[in-house]
Coordinates of C-alpha atoms in Angstrom, one line a residue:
Chain A
M1204 CA 28.1 17.8 27.9
N1205 CA 26.4 21.5 27.9
E1206 CA 27.0 23.8 25.3
P1207 CA 28.8 27.5 26.6
R1208 CA 26.9 30.1 27.7
S1209 CA 27.4 32.4 24.8
T1210 CA 29.8 32.1 21.7
P1211 CA 31.7 34.8 20.6
E1212 CA 33.4 34.5 17.4
R1213 CA 37.3 36.0 18.3
R1214 CA 39.1 37.3 20.5
W1215 CA 39.4 41.0 21.9
G1216 CA 42.9 40.8 24.1
L1217 CA 43.0 43.2 26.5
F1218 CA 39.8 44.6 25.6
P1219 CA 36.9 42.7 24.9
A1220 CA 34.6 45.7 25.5
L1221 CA 36.2 47.5 22.1
H1222 CA 34.7 45.1 20.2
A1223 CA 32.0 47.1 18.6
G1224 CA 29.1 45.3 19.1
R1225 CA 29.4 44.9 22.8
F1226 CA 30.5 48.2 23.3
A1227 CA 27.2 49.7 22.3
S1228 CA 25.0 47.1 24.7
A1229 CA 28.2 47.8 27.8
L1230 CA 27.3 51.0 28.0
R1231 CA 23.7 50.9 27.1
S1232 CA 23.9 48.4 30.1
A1233 CA 26.0 51.0 32.0
P1234 CA 24.1 54.5 31.6
L1235 CA 26.2 56.8 33.9
T1236 CA 29.9 55.6 32.1
A1237 CA 27.8 56.5 28.8
A1238 CA 26.6 59.6 30.0
G1239 CA 30.4 60.6 31.4
L1240 CA 31.8 59.5 28.4
G1241 CA 29.1 61.4 26.7
L1242 CA 30.0 64.5 28.5
F1243 CA 33.9 64.0 27.9
L1244 CA 33.3 63.0 24.1
F1245 CA 31.4 66.8 23.7
L1246 CA 34.2 68.7 25.6
V1247 CA 36.9 67.1 23.6
A1248 CA 34.9 67.5 20.0
F1249 CA 34.8 71.8 21.4
S1250 CA 38.4 72.1 22.2
W1251 CA 39.7 70.2 19.0
L1252 CA 36.8 70.7 16.5
G1253 CA 35.4 73.4 17.3
P1254 CA 38.4 75.9 16.7
L1255 CA 38.2 74.6 13.0
L1256 CA 34.8 75.4 12.4
I1257 CA 34.6 79.3 13.8
H1258 CA 38.3 80.6 11.7
T1259 CA 37.9 83.1 14.9
S1260 CA 41.5 83.4 16.1
P1261 CA 41.7 83.9 20.4
Y1262 CA 44.5 86.2 20.4
A1263 CA 42.5 88.7 17.5
I1264 CA 42.7 91.8 19.9
R1265 CA 39.6 94.0 19.0
P1266 CA 39.3 97.2 21.0
A1267 CA 35.8 98.5 19.5
L1268 CA 34.3 94.6 20.9
L1269 CA 35.7 95.3 25.0
F1270 CA 33.7 93.5 27.2
R1271 CA 30.4 92.1 24.9
P1272 CA 27.9 90.3 26.5
P1273 CA 26.9 86.5 25.3
S1274 CA 24.7 87.7 22.0
W1275 CA 24.3 85.8 18.7
S1276 CA 27.7 87.6 17.3
H1277 CA 29.6 86.8 19.9
P1278 CA 28.1 83.5 21.6
L1279 CA 30.1 83.4 24.5
G1280 CA 30.5 87.1 24.7
T1281 CA 34.3 89.3 24.1
D1282 CA 36.8 89.5 26.5
D1283 CA 38.3 93.4 28.8
L1284 CA 40.7 92.8 25.1
G1285 CA 37.7 92.4 23.2
R1286 CA 39.4 88.6 21.7
S1287 CA 36.2 86.4 20.9
F1288 CA 35.4 84.2 24.8
L1289 CA 34.0 81.3 22.3
A1290 CA 37.5 80.9 20.4
R1291 CA 39.4 81.2 23.6
M1292 CA 37.3 78.5 25.7
M1293 CA 37.6 76.3 22.6
Y1294 CA 41.9 76.6 22.4
G1295 CA 41.9 77.0 26.3
G1296 CA 40.7 73.6 26.4
Q1297 CA 43.3 71.9 24.7
P1298 CA 45.6 72.6 27.3
S1299 CA 43.0 72.1 30.1
L1300 CA 41.8 68.1 29.2
G1301 CA 45.5 67.6 27.3
V1302 CA 47.8 68.1 30.0
A1303 CA 45.5 66.3 32.6
M1304 CA 45.0 63.4 30.0
L1305 CA 48.6 62.8 28.9
G1306 CA 50.3 63.7 32.7
T1307 CA 47.6 60.8 33.8
V1308 CA 49.3 58.3 31.4
I1309 CA 52.9 59.4 33.3
A1310 CA 51.4 59.3 36.5
V1311 CA 49.9 55.0 35.5
V1312 CA 53.0 54.2 33.9
L1313 CA 55.2 55.5 36.8
G1314 CA 52.5 54.2 39.8
L1315 CA 52.6 50.5 38.3
L1316 CA 55.9 50.2 37.9
Y1317 CA 56.8 51.6 40.6
G1318 CA 53.4 50.2 42.6
M1319 CA 54.2 46.4 40.7
S1320 CA 57.6 46.3 41.4
S1321 CA 56.6 46.8 45.1
G1322 CA 54.4 44.2 45.4
L1323 CA 57.0 41.9 43.6
S1324 CA 59.8 42.4 45.9
P1325 CA 60.5 40.6 48.8
S1326 CA 59.1 41.7 52.1
W1327 CA 62.0 44.0 53.5
L1328 CA 62.1 46.1 50.3
D1329 CA 58.1 46.4 49.6
K1330 CA 58.1 47.5 52.8
V1331 CA 61.0 50.2 52.5
L1332 CA 59.5 50.9 48.7
M1333 CA 56.1 51.4 50.8
R1334 CA 57.6 53.4 53.9
T1335 CA 59.4 55.6 51.4
L1336 CA 55.5 56.2 49.2
D1337 CA 54.5 57.0 52.5
A1338 CA 56.8 60.0 53.0
I1339 CA 56.0 61.2 48.9
L1340 CA 52.1 61.3 49.7
A1341 CA 52.1 63.5 52.8
L1342 CA 54.2 66.2 50.7
P1343 CA 50.6 67.8 49.9
T1344 CA 50.5 68.3 45.8
L1345 CA 49.4 72.1 45.0
V1346 CA 52.6 73.0 47.4
L1347 CA 54.8 70.6 45.4
M1348 CA 53.5 72.2 42.2
I1349 CA 54.0 75.6 43.5
F1350 CA 57.6 74.5 44.2
F1351 CA 58.3 73.1 41.1
A1352 CA 56.9 75.8 38.8
A1353 CA 59.1 78.7 39.9
L1354 CA 62.0 76.2 39.0
V1355 CA 61.4 75.3 35.3
R1356 CA 59.8 77.5 32.5
L1357 CA 55.8 76.7 32.2
D1358 CA 54.4 75.2 28.9
A1359 CA 52.2 72.4 28.5
L1360 CA 55.1 69.3 28.1
S1361 CA 56.9 70.8 31.3
L1362 CA 52.9 70.7 33.1
I1363 CA 52.5 67.0 31.9
L1364 CA 55.9 66.4 33.3
L1365 CA 55.1 67.9 36.6
L1366 CA 51.5 66.5 37.1
G1367 CA 52.6 63.5 36.0
F1368 CA 55.2 63.6 38.9
V1369 CA 53.1 64.1 41.6
S1370 CA 50.1 62.1 41.0
W1371 CA 51.7 58.8 40.5
P1372 CA 51.6 57.5 44.5
G1373 CA 48.2 57.2 44.8
L1374 CA 47.9 55.1 41.4
A1375 CA 51.1 53.4 43.1
R1376 CA 49.8 52.4 46.2
I1377 CA 46.3 50.6 44.2
A1378 CA 48.9 48.9 42.0
R1379 CA 51.0 47.4 45.1
N1380 CA 47.5 46.3 46.4
E1381 CA 46.3 44.6 43.7
V1382 CA 49.4 42.8 42.8
L1383 CA 49.3 41.7 46.6
A1384 CA 45.8 40.6 45.9
Y1385 CA 46.2 38.8 42.9
K1386 CA 49.7 37.2 43.4
Q1387 CA 49.0 34.4 45.4
R1388 CA 45.9 33.2 43.0
D1389 CA 46.4 29.7 42.0
Y1390 CA 46.3 30.8 38.3
V1391 CA 49.0 32.7 39.2
L1392 CA 50.8 29.3 41.3
A1393 CA 49.6 27.2 38.4
A1394 CA 52.0 29.5 36.3
R1395 CA 55.0 29.7 38.1
Q1396 CA 55.0 25.6 38.1
F1397 CA 55.0 25.8 34.4
G1398 CA 58.4 27.9 34.9
A1399 CA 57.0 31.1 35.0
G1400 CA 59.1 34.0 35.7
T1401 CA 58.0 37.4 37.8
G1402 CA 58.2 39.6 34.8
Y1403 CA 56.1 37.4 32.5
L1404 CA 54.0 36.7 35.4
A1405 CA 53.2 41.1 36.0
R1406 CA 53.2 41.3 31.9
T1407 CA 50.7 39.4 31.7
H1408 CA 48.4 37.9 34.0
L1409 CA 48.7 40.4 36.9
L1410 CA 48.4 43.4 34.2
R1411 CA 45.6 42.0 33.3
S1412 CA 44.0 41.1 35.9
M1413 CA 44.0 44.9 37.6
L1414 CA 43.8 46.6 34.6
P1415 CA 39.7 47.6 35.1
I1416 CA 40.5 49.3 38.4
V1417 CA 43.7 51.8 37.0
L1418 CA 41.6 52.3 34.4
V1419 CA 38.9 53.7 37.0
N1420 CA 41.7 55.7 39.4
A1421 CA 42.4 56.5 36.0
T1422 CA 40.0 58.5 35.1
F1423 CA 39.7 59.7 38.5
T1424 CA 43.4 60.6 38.5
V1425 CA 42.4 63.2 35.1
A1426 CA 39.5 64.9 36.7
D1427 CA 42.1 65.4 39.8
L1428 CA 44.1 67.5 37.4
V1429 CA 42.3 68.7 35.5
L1430 CA 41.5 70.7 38.7
T1431 CA 44.8 71.1 40.0
L1432 CA 45.7 72.2 36.5
A1433 CA 43.2 74.6 36.8
G1434 CA 44.4 75.7 40.1
L1435 CA 47.7 76.1 39.0
S1436 CA 46.2 78.5 35.7
F1437 CA 44.1 80.2 38.6
L1438 CA 47.2 81.2 40.7
G1439 CA 49.2 82.5 37.3
L1440 CA 51.4 79.0 37.7
G1441 CA 49.9 77.3 35.2
I1442 CA 49.3 77.9 31.3
Q1443 CA 50.7 81.8 30.5
P1444 CA 48.8 84.1 29.0
P1445 CA 48.3 85.3 26.3
N1446 CA 47.6 81.7 25.6
P1447 CA 44.2 80.5 27.0
S1448 CA 43.5 77.8 29.3
W1449 CA 40.0 77.3 31.4
G1450 CA 41.8 78.1 34.8
G1451 CA 44.0 80.9 33.6
L1452 CA 40.7 82.0 31.7
L1453 CA 38.8 81.9 35.6
G1454 CA 41.6 83.4 37.0
N1455 CA 42.0 86.3 34.7
G1456 CA 37.4 86.5 34.8
S1457 CA 37.6 86.5 39.1
N1458 CA 38.9 90.6 37.9
L1459 CA 36.4 91.3 36.0
A1460 CA 33.5 89.7 37.1
I1461 CA 32.7 92.9 39.9
I1462 CA 32.5 95.0 37.0
G1463 CA 29.2 92.9 35.6
A1464 CA 31.3 90.5 32.8
W1465 CA 29.8 88.0 34.5
W1466 CA 30.2 85.6 31.7
L1467 CA 34.1 85.7 31.9
I1468 CA 34.0 83.4 34.9
L1469 CA 30.7 81.7 34.2
F1470 CA 31.7 79.7 31.2
P1471 CA 35.4 78.7 32.2
G1472 CA 33.8 77.7 35.5
L1473 CA 31.2 76.0 33.9
A1474 CA 33.7 74.0 31.8
I1475 CA 36.1 73.1 34.8
V1476 CA 33.4 71.7 36.4
L1477 CA 31.9 69.6 33.6
A1478 CA 35.0 68.0 33.1
I1479 CA 35.8 66.8 36.1
L1480 CA 31.9 65.6 36.1
A1481 CA 32.4 63.8 33.0
M1482 CA 35.8 61.9 34.4
N1483 CA 34.0 60.8 37.8
M1484 CA 31.1 59.7 35.8
M1485 CA 33.3 57.5 33.9
G1486 CA 34.9 56.5 36.7
Q1487 CA 31.7 55.7 38.7
G1488 CA 30.1 53.9 36.1
I1489 CA 33.1 51.3 35.5
L1490 CA 33.6 51.1 39.6
N1491 CA 29.4 50.0 40.1
R1492 CA 30.2 47.7 37.1
L1493 CA 32.7 45.7 38.7
E1494 CA 31.5 45.9 41.8
G1495 CA 28.6 44.2 40.3
R1496 CA 26.1 46.9 41.5
Chain B
M1232 CA 59.5 0.5 49.2
S1233 CA 61.2 0.1 46.4
E1234 CA 64.5 1.2 45.5
A1235 CA 63.4 2.4 41.8
A1236 CA 60.3 4.5 43.0
F1237 CA 59.7 7.1 39.6
L1238 CA 58.7 9.3 42.4
R1239 CA 60.7 9.3 46.2
L1240 CA 60.0 12.3 48.7
E1241 CA 62.5 11.5 51.2
E1242 CA 62.4 13.0 54.5
I1243 CA 60.1 16.7 53.5
D1244 CA 59.9 19.0 55.7
V1245 CA 58.4 22.6 55.3
R1246 CA 58.3 25.3 57.9
F1247 CA 56.6 28.8 57.0
R1248 CA 57.9 31.3 59.1
L1249 CA 55.0 33.3 61.3
G1250 CA 54.0 37.0 61.2
E1251 CA 54.9 39.5 59.4
G1252 CA 58.3 40.6 61.4
G1253 CA 58.9 44.2 61.7
L1254 CA 61.6 45.4 58.9
L1255 CA 64.2 44.9 61.2
R1256 CA 62.9 42.2 63.4
R1257 CA 62.7 39.3 61.5
G1258 CA 59.2 36.9 62.7
R1259 CA 61.3 34.2 64.8
E1260 CA 58.2 31.8 65.3
T1261 CA 57.7 28.9 62.7
F1262 CA 54.6 26.6 61.7
T1263 CA 55.6 23.3 60.5
A1264 CA 53.2 21.6 58.2
L1265 CA 55.4 18.9 57.1
A1266 CA 57.6 17.2 59.3
G1267 CA 59.5 14.0 58.2
V1268 CA 57.6 12.9 54.9
S1269 CA 58.7 10.2 52.9
L1270 CA 56.3 8.8 50.5
T1271 CA 57.0 6.9 46.4
I1272 CA 55.0 6.7 44.3
D1273 CA 55.1 3.9 41.3
R1274 CA 55.3 4.5 37.8
G1275 CA 52.1 4.4 36.3
E1276 CA 50.7 4.2 39.7
C1277 CA 48.3 6.3 41.8
L1278 CA 49.2 7.2 45.3
G1279 CA 46.1 8.8 47.2
L1280 CA 46.3 11.5 50.0
I1281 CA 44.0 11.9 52.7
G1282 CA 43.8 13.9 56.2
E1283 CA 41.7 17.3 57.5
S1284 CA 42.0 20.5 56.4
G1285 CA 45.0 21.7 57.8
S1286 CA 47.3 18.3 57.5
G1287 CA 49.6 19.7 54.9
K1288 CA 48.4 18.3 51.7
S1289 CA 48.4 20.4 49.6
T1290 CA 52.2 21.4 50.9
L1291 CA 53.4 18.3 49.9
G1292 CA 51.9 18.7 46.3
R1293 CA 53.2 21.9 45.9
V1294 CA 56.1 20.8 47.4
V1295 CA 56.3 18.0 44.8
V1296 CA 56.1 20.0 41.8
Q1297 CA 58.3 22.3 43.3
L1298 CA 56.5 25.0 44.0
V1299 CA 57.1 25.3 47.9
P1300 CA 60.3 24.5 48.7
P1301 CA 61.4 21.8 51.4
S1302 CA 63.0 23.2 54.4
G1303 CA 64.8 19.8 54.1
G1304 CA 64.5 16.7 52.6
R1305 CA 64.4 15.4 49.1
V1306 CA 62.7 15.4 46.1
V1307 CA 63.9 12.6 43.7
F1308 CA 61.5 12.5 40.7
D1309 CA 62.7 9.6 38.0
G1310 CA 66.8 9.6 40.1
T1311 CA 67.3 12.7 39.9
D1312 CA 67.1 15.1 43.4
L1313 CA 65.1 18.1 42.3
T1314 CA 65.8 19.9 45.1
A1315 CA 69.4 20.6 44.3
L1316 CA 68.4 22.0 41.2
D1317 CA 67.9 25.6 39.9
A1318 CA 65.5 27.0 38.1
R1319 CA 67.4 26.8 34.7
R1320 CA 68.7 22.9 35.2
L1321 CA 64.9 22.2 36.5
R1322 CA 63.4 23.6 33.5
P1323 CA 63.9 20.3 31.5
Y1324 CA 61.9 18.5 34.7
R1325 CA 58.5 21.1 34.7
P1326 CA 56.5 19.6 31.6
R1327 CA 57.0 15.8 33.2
M1328 CA 55.2 17.3 35.9
Q1329 CA 52.0 18.9 36.5
M1330 CA 49.5 19.9 38.7
V1331 CA 46.0 20.0 38.8
F1332 CA 43.9 22.5 41.7
Q1333 CA 41.1 22.3 43.8
D1334 CA 39.2 25.0 42.3
P1335 CA 39.1 26.1 38.6
G1336 CA 37.7 29.3 38.7
E1337 CA 40.8 30.4 40.9
S1338 CA 43.6 28.1 38.9
L1339 CA 41.7 29.4 35.8
N1340 CA 42.3 33.0 34.6
P1341 CA 39.1 34.4 33.9
R1342 CA 40.7 37.2 31.4
F1343 CA 42.6 34.7 29.6
T1344 CA 41.6 32.8 26.8
I1345 CA 40.7 28.9 27.2
G1346 CA 43.3 28.4 23.9
D1347 CA 45.8 31.2 25.8
I1348 CA 45.5 29.3 29.3
V1349 CA 45.7 25.2 28.3
T1350 CA 48.6 26.7 25.4
E1351 CA 50.2 28.3 28.7
P1352 CA 52.5 26.2 29.3
L1353 CA 54.4 25.5 26.5
R1354 CA 54.4 28.3 25.9
L1355 CA 56.1 28.8 28.6
L1356 CA 58.7 26.0 28.5
R1357 CA 59.2 27.0 24.6
I1358 CA 57.6 23.7 23.4
G1359 CA 57.0 23.3 20.0
T1360 CA 55.3 27.2 17.1
R1361 CA 52.6 29.0 18.2
K1362 CA 50.8 26.9 15.4
E1363 CA 52.0 23.6 17.1
Q1364 CA 51.0 24.7 20.6
R1365 CA 47.3 25.4 19.1
A1366 CA 47.1 22.2 17.6
R1367 CA 48.0 20.4 20.6
A1368 CA 45.9 22.2 22.7
A1369 CA 42.8 21.3 20.8
R1370 CA 43.6 17.8 20.7
M1371 CA 43.8 17.8 24.3
L1372 CA 40.7 19.9 25.0
E1373 CA 38.5 17.0 22.4
R1374 CA 40.7 14.5 24.8
V1375 CA 38.9 15.6 27.9
G1376 CA 36.0 15.8 26.0
L1377 CA 35.5 19.3 25.2
P1378 CA 35.0 20.7 21.5
A1379 CA 38.1 22.3 20.1
A1380 CA 36.1 25.1 19.5
A1381 CA 36.6 26.4 23.0
L1382 CA 40.1 27.5 22.6
A1383 CA 38.3 31.1 21.5
H1384 CA 36.1 31.7 24.3
R1385 CA 36.5 32.4 28.1
P1386 CA 36.3 29.6 30.9
T1387 CA 33.7 31.9 32.7
Q1388 CA 31.9 30.8 29.7
Y1389 CA 32.1 27.1 31.4
S1390 CA 30.5 25.4 34.0
G1391 CA 32.3 24.1 37.4
G1392 CA 33.3 20.6 35.7
Q1393 CA 34.2 22.1 32.5
R1394 CA 36.5 24.1 33.7
Q1395 CA 38.5 21.3 35.4
R1396 CA 38.3 19.4 32.3
I1397 CA 39.8 22.8 31.0
A1398 CA 42.5 22.4 34.0
I1399 CA 43.3 18.7 32.9
A1400 CA 43.4 19.8 29.1
R1401 CA 46.2 22.3 30.4
A1402 CA 47.7 20.0 33.0
L1403 CA 48.5 17.7 29.8
V1404 CA 49.3 19.6 27.7
T1405 CA 53.1 19.1 28.3
E1406 CA 52.1 15.2 28.0
P1407 CA 53.7 14.6 32.1
E1408 CA 54.6 11.5 33.9
L1409 CA 52.9 13.1 36.9
L1410 CA 50.0 14.4 37.6
V1411 CA 49.3 16.4 41.7
L1412 CA 45.7 16.7 41.7
D1413 CA 44.7 18.5 44.7
E1414 CA 40.9 18.1 45.8
P1415 CA 40.5 18.1 41.9
T1416 CA 36.7 16.8 42.6
S1417 CA 35.9 19.1 46.2
G1418 CA 34.5 21.9 44.1
L1419 CA 32.0 19.6 41.8
D1420 CA 29.0 18.5 42.4
V1421 CA 28.3 14.8 43.0
S1422 CA 27.7 13.9 38.7
M1423 CA 30.4 16.1 37.8
Q1424 CA 32.5 14.1 40.5
A1425 CA 32.0 10.9 39.3
R1426 CA 32.5 12.1 35.7
I1427 CA 36.0 13.3 36.4
L1428 CA 36.8 10.9 38.7
N1429 CA 36.2 8.5 35.5
L1430 CA 38.1 10.7 33.1
L1431 CA 40.9 10.7 35.5
R1432 CA 41.1 6.9 35.6
D1433 CA 40.7 6.7 31.7
L1434 CA 43.5 9.3 31.3
Q1435 CA 45.7 7.2 33.9
D1436 CA 45.0 4.0 31.9
S1437 CA 45.6 5.4 28.2
L1438 CA 48.6 7.2 28.8
G1439 CA 49.9 5.9 31.9
L1440 CA 50.6 8.6 34.3
S1441 CA 51.2 8.0 37.9
Y1442 CA 48.8 10.6 40.3
L1443 CA 49.7 12.0 43.6
F1444 CA 45.5 12.2 44.2
I1445 CA 45.0 14.7 47.5
T1446 CA 41.8 14.8 48.9
H1447 CA 39.2 14.7 51.9
D1448 CA 36.6 12.2 49.6
V1449 CA 37.4 9.1 51.0
G1450 CA 35.0 7.4 48.5
A1451 CA 36.7 9.3 45.6
V1452 CA 40.3 7.7 46.8
S1453 CA 39.2 4.3 46.8
Y1454 CA 38.2 4.5 43.2
L1455 CA 41.0 6.0 41.7
A1456 CA 43.6 4.9 44.3
R1457 CA 45.4 1.5 44.9
R1458 CA 47.1 3.0 47.9
V1459 CA 46.3 6.1 50.8
A1460 CA 48.7 7.6 53.2
V1461 CA 47.2 9.2 55.5
L1462 CA 48.7 12.5 57.1
Y1463 CA 48.0 14.1 60.3
R1464 CA 49.5 17.7 61.3
G1465 CA 52.3 17.1 58.5
R1466 CA 53.1 13.3 59.3
V1467 CA 52.3 10.3 57.6
V1468 CA 50.2 8.2 59.9
E1469 CA 49.6 4.9 57.7
V1470 CA 50.4 4.1 54.6
A1471 CA 48.3 0.7 53.6
P1472 CA 46.4 -0.4 50.2
T1473 CA 43.2 1.2 49.9
R1474 CA 41.3 -1.7 50.6
D1475 CA 43.3 -2.8 53.8
L1476 CA 42.9 0.8 54.9
I1477 CA 39.3 0.9 54.4
R1478 CA 38.7 -2.2 55.9
T1479 CA 41.0 -2.5 58.9
P1480 CA 42.3 1.4 59.4
R1481 CA 45.1 0.4 62.6
H1482 CA 46.2 3.7 63.4
P1483 CA 43.8 5.5 65.7
Y1484 CA 43.8 8.7 63.4
T1485 CA 42.4 6.4 60.2
V1486 CA 39.9 4.8 62.5
A1487 CA 38.7 8.1 63.4
L1488 CA 38.8 9.7 59.9
L1489 CA 37.1 6.6 58.6
D1490 CA 34.1 6.1 61.3
A1491 CA 33.7 10.3 60.6
L1492 CA 31.9 9.6 57.3
P1493 CA 28.3 8.6 57.7
R1494 CA 27.2 5.5 56.2
F1495 CA 24.1 3.2 57.1
V1496 CA 23.5 1.0 59.9
R1497 CA 21.4 -1.3 60.1
G1498 CA 18.0 -0.6 61.5
E1499 CA 17.9 3.3 60.4
S1500 CA 16.8 5.3 57.8
L1501 CA 19.3 7.5 57.2
P1502 CA 23.1 7.1 57.2
R1503 CA 24.9 8.8 59.8
P1504 CA 28.8 8.7 61.5
V1505 CA 29.1 5.8 63.5
I1506 CA 31.7 7.6 66.3
T1507 CA 32.0 4.4 69.5
E1508 CA 33.9 5.2 72.5
A1509 CA 36.5 3.4 71.3
T1510 CA 37.7 5.8 68.5
A1511 CA 36.1 9.0 69.2
T1512 CA 38.9 11.6 69.8
T1513 CA 38.9 14.2 72.3
D1514 CA 37.8 17.8 71.7
E1515 CA 41.0 19.0 73.1
P1516 CA 42.2 21.7 71.0
P1517 CA 45.9 20.6 69.4
P1518 CA 48.6 22.1 71.6
E1519 CA 50.3 25.4 70.1
T1520 CA 53.6 24.0 70.7
E1521 CA 54.5 20.4 70.2
G1522 CA 55.9 18.5 72.5
P1523 CA 58.3 14.8 71.6
G1524 CA 55.9 12.6 71.4
C1525 CA 53.1 12.1 68.9
A1526 CA 51.3 14.5 67.0
Y1527 CA 47.7 12.8 67.6
A1528 CA 48.5 11.5 71.8
P1529 CA 46.7 15.0 72.3
R1530 CA 43.3 14.1 70.6
C1531 CA 43.7 10.4 71.3
P1532 CA 41.5 7.8 72.7
H1533 CA 44.2 5.5 73.9
R1534 CA 47.5 7.1 74.3
Q1535 CA 49.7 6.0 77.3
E1536 CA 52.3 7.3 78.6
R1537 CA 55.0 6.7 76.1
C1538 CA 52.9 8.5 73.2
R1539 CA 53.8 12.2 75.4
V1540 CA 57.3 11.7 75.3
T1541 CA 58.5 9.6 72.5
A1542 CA 57.3 10.0 68.9
P1543 CA 56.3 6.7 67.1
E1544 CA 58.3 6.1 63.6
L1545 CA 56.8 5.0 60.8
V1546 CA 58.3 1.6 60.6
P1547 CA 56.8 -1.3 58.4
A1548 CA 53.8 -3.5 59.7
E1549 CA 52.1 -6.7 58.1
G1550 CA 55.1 -7.6 56.4
D1551 CA 55.8 -4.9 53.2
K1552 CA 51.6 -4.3 52.9
R1553 CA 51.5 -1.6 55.5
L1554 CA 53.0 1.5 57.2
L1555 CA 52.2 2.6 60.4
A1556 CA 53.4 5.1 62.4
C1557 CA 51.3 4.0 66.2
H1558 CA 52.8 2.9 69.5
H1559 CA 50.1 0.6 69.9
P1560 CA 47.5 0.5 66.8
F1561 CA 44.5 -1.2 66.4

């Protein structure tokens, strides 16, 4: 009898990669994921820890300091009302990143529920649910968002719910395909033979098997929602002024850049690009690992 | 066939609906996986089940453990017809019969620890406390030749042979009386096959288990089984004591199956299949739709007019020693 190839000391449940030592080595072997995660953590620190360091209000209007370009005293310059653009960028990151992440959580939960139910339903019901999903997917997200945005008061909570509700169908389709791929596996049959019910199989075998691919698509969804939210804010349908958000800052800056205030579009544009890049790098990194590249 | 058989399969039919069918249009065509299969296994006996791919061997195993509901027929286990029971009343019978699948890479979830895998039947059947479940799993692992420390590991850390031991430990953890072994050695290399077969024989002796041993490996079947049934396209064509079946096969399909095994021929240095004109099967593909006659007739070198018209019944031959379904056996 051969000894096992390696000997982990204990088990780590759903997330074996979260064991500190393994996490570090996993990141070393996946530089793309590590770079994406680093960039993402930088943006999170910028948005949530940054305000603690600078003690400057993003709302304080200073008529004497209009349109100051970046300098040592105003690192990212000031805007059309003399507000510190650094502070506005930092506070603006909170809704941009937070709404996208929490919206993704809602989308993942809804997508998993719908997709797994469909994959585990009898064939006729599965077909009905999937055709319904096709119909929902056919609706353009941005148009749908604009429609809903006209109906409700826009704040962080309503935006989280709206973004969550429009982005679950893609995840539902992925979840359903994963269920179909795994539900005929021998280990699922073995559990059925011990009397396992559908609920048990969904919670344990199926969920654990599909977790990595769901994680990948969740990161892509976050990137997608950062962009969607920026687009909405740009159009004035997102986070409402005077509260800052990257998309809103970009929209405001686009009117002012023509008079030379280039920093008012460069920095919010850069932040949005970096956020999307970070999430896509993470997702692609995990995907590469899953596919053994 | 004894009346008090431990497991009695009576006229098992399994038909699968072919094709997806539309939302409103149900698929009409069916595929007959098993047709009127009757077999018995005595307590402590190992019955071998051989046949080519697609003959319905695995389906029959799944019918026995109630994974596939038969379209017709009864599965009588220790005097109770399991097919008549609903899920709740079937529960007490679940621990008494277990299955070992062909590929342990497929039958053990790579995301579970071995402890979770081996205790899973106990958790699902609510047998014992968590602590007792772990203790039982550890005992079973040691029984199949693995260290109890393996409980904390994952199956991907183990070789194919070791994984099959884990699968066997999981099957044994509920202290079953009947094991369905679905090609348990087919995915293993030869030396590992021998070890697993030894383990299975040892377990059968010490625990008094009954086996339904499904395989296409005639060597393995002759090592483990005292009696063998031959399945062809969902029908039992011959049942006989292993030794008799191998020495004097009587159904033309059994003859062809055994002749297809490479064997040493005097004067030649390498083994080869010995297919003679008398036993050669024709290469004619099996017909899509089945006629009324013998299922083997289209490929049988000895077919006669009668074979096309009436299907032969499985009837005793040579006293009670053998069952045979052929109009003109060897």
